[in-house]
Structures are given as structure tokens and as C-alpha cells.
XYZ file of C-alpha atoms in Angstrom:
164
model
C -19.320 -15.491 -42.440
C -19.757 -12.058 -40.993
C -20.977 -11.350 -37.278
C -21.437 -7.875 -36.489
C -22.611 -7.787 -33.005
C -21.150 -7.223 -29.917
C -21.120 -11.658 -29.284
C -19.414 -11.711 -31.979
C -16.373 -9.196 -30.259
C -17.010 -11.255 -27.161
C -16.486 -14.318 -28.349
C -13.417 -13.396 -29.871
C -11.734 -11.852 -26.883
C -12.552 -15.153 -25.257
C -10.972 -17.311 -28.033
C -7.948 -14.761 -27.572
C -7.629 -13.886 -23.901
C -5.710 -17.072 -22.743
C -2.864 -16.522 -24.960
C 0.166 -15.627 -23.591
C 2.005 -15.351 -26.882
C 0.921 -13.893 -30.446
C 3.004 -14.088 -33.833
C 2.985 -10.411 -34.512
C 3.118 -9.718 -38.258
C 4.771 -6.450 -39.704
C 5.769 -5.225 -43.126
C 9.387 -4.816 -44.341
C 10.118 -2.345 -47.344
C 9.665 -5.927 -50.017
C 7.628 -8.358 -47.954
C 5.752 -9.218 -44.337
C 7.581 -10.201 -40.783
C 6.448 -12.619 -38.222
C 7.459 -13.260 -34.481
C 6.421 -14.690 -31.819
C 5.564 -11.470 -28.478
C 4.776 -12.323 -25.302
C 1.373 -10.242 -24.759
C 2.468 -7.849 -21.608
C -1.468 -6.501 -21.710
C -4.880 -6.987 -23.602
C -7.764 -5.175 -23.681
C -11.785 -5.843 -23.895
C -11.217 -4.229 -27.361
C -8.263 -6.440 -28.302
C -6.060 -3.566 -27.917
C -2.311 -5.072 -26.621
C 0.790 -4.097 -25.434
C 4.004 -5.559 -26.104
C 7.573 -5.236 -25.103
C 10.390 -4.591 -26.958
C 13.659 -3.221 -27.490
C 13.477 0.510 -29.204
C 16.765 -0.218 -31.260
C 14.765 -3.289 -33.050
C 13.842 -4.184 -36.477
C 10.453 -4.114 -35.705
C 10.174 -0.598 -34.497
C 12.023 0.321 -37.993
C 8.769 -1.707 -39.823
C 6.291 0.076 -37.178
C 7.693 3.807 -38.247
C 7.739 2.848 -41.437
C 3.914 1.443 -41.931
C 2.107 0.833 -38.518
C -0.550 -1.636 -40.083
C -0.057 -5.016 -38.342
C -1.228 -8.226 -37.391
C -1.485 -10.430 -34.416
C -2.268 -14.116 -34.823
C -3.259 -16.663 -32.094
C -3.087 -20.619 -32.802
C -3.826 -23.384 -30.119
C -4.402 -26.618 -31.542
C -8.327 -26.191 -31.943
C -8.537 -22.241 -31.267
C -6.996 -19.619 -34.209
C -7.448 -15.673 -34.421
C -6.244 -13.010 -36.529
C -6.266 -9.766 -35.316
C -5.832 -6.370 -37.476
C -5.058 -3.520 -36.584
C -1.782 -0.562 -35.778
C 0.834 -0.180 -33.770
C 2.459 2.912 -32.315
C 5.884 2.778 -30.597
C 5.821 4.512 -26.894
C 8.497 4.916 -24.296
C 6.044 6.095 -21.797
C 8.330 5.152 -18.769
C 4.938 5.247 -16.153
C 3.422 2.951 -18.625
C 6.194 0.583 -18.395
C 6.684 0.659 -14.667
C 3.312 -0.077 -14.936
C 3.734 -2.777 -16.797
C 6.851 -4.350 -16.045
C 6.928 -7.756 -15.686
C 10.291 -9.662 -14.159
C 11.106 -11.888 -16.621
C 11.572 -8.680 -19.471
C 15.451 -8.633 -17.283
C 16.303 -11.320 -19.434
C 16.742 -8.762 -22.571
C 16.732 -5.865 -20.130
C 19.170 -6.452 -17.720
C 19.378 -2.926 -15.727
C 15.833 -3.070 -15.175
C 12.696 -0.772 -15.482
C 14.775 1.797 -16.048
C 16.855 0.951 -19.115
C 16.253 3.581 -21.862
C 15.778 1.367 -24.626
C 12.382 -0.470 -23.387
C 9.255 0.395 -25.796
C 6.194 -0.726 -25.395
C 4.253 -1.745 -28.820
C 0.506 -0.281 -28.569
C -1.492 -2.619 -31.148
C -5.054 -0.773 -31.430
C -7.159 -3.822 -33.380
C -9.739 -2.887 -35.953
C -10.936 -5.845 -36.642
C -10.464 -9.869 -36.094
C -11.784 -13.120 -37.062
C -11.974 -16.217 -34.809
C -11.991 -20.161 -35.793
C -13.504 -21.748 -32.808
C -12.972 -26.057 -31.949
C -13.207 -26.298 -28.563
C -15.323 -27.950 -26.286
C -18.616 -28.213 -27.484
C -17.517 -26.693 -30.858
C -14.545 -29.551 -31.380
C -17.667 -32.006 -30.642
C -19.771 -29.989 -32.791
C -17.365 -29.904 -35.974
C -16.314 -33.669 -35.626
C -20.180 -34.203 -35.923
C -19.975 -32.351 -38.997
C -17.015 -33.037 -40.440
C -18.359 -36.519 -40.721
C -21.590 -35.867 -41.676
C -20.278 -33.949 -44.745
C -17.549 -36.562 -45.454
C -20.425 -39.287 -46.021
C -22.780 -36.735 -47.817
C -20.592 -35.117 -49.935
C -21.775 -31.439 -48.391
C -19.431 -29.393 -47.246
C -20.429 -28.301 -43.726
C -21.408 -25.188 -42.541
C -19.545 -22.953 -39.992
C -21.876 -20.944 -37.475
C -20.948 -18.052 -35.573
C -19.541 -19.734 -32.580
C -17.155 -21.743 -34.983
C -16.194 -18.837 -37.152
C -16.739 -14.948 -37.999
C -15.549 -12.056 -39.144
C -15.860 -9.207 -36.190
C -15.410 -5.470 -36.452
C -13.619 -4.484 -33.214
């Protein structure tokens, strides 16, 4: 199902913007990486920045190819978000930024040279929607197709494709 209007990119940011965590998913020299970030930042355009250290694997896999993913899973919300990342050390963007709890793998503080900040720019997403209404909504049709035999039929508050 495709939904190429600006709902569509709304409703996605809303599915997403609750989410304190995201698997990001990067690409080794053979096959893909995932891990779980902490979201330090996202945008109205799904844009995000993350924190990391600038001596990680995952700044190798950036440098090397910058196309990435970010998923999102709740038990009745999902996203997948696609998109690049660039590595910065922008040290006013990270003051900016800086959250206390990052002195648990930073322990000298804002200042320690190896922070990085991951700059996912998303291209485009897609959203799986069950909550609230839309959890009532698909249990209505979930059973309705289990006793007809149809298989029911996502709308676009359940489930689209969105150019970002």
C-alpha cells in the first residue's frame, strides 16, 4: 500500500516519535548489523541523531557504505525507516546535545574527543499501525477474515509506504 501525501509522513512521525530507542541496521563488508541506539534527537522529517563512540564498528560500516536503517517495534506499533548516515564530531552540536546519562560510556564528559554523533537523513519509511482505534479496528478484521476466508485489507492508517 503506497501513501504519498504529507498524512501519510505525519502519521509516521507519530507512530515513531515516542521511541526512545531504534535497532539501527548497517552493512558489514559480507552481511547487515543491528543494535539497539538510544535516539539523542528526531526530526519532523525523521532525520535522527545518535551517539556514539568514533573508534566503533559502526562508524567503520558508516565510512564504508552510509545506507542504513532504523527500525521501531512496540508491541502493536512497527516502523522502518531508510535512509544515510554521516559521522560528525561537531563539538557545538554535541554540547548541544548532550544528554547526562552518555557519561556512562563517556566518562570525562562533553568534552571527550571520541564522541560522534550519527546524522541518519531518512528517505523514506513505512509504518504498521495497531493502536487504539486501529488495534480495535484490526481485531474487527482479523476476525471477520478468519470466518470468511478473505484476507483483510490494510488502510492507510494501519499501513503505508511514505516517501520522506
Amino acid at each position: 500500500m503506497t501513501n504519498n501525501n504529507n498524512d501519510g509522513r505525519t502519521h509516521l512521525h507519530d507512530v515513531v516519535e515516542d521511541f526512545d530507542i531504534a535497532m539501527l541496521v548497517t552493512h558489514t563488508a559480507n552481511a547487515i548489523h543491528a543494535r539497539p541506539m538510544a535516539i539523542t534527537k528526531l526530526d519532523d522529517g525523521l532525520g535522527a541523531y545518535l551517539v556514539t563512540d568514533i573508534k566503533s564498528i559502526k562508524v567503520e560500516e558508516v565510512n564504508a557504505n552510509p545506507h542504513a536503517v532504523l527500525t521501531f517495534q512496540s508491541s502493536n506499533q512497527f516502523a522502518s525507516v531508510r535512509g544515510e548516515i554521516a559521522v560528525l564530531q561537531d563539538r557545538q552540536l554535541i554540547e548541544k546535545l548532550w544528554k547526562e546519562a552518555w557519561k556512562v560510556w563517556f566518562p570525562t564528559g562533553k568534552s571527550d574527543p571520541n564522541i560522534a554523533l550519527l546524522r541518519f537523513t531518512a528517505h523514506d519509511g513505512e509504518y504498521w499501525d495497531n493502536a487504539g482505534v486501529q488495534g480495535l479496528k484490526y481485531v474487527y478484521d482479523a476476525a471477520k477474515a478468519y470466518f470468511t476466508g478473505e484476507t483483510p485489507k490494510a488502510d492507510k492508517e494501519q499501513h503505508a509506504k511514505v516517501p520522506l
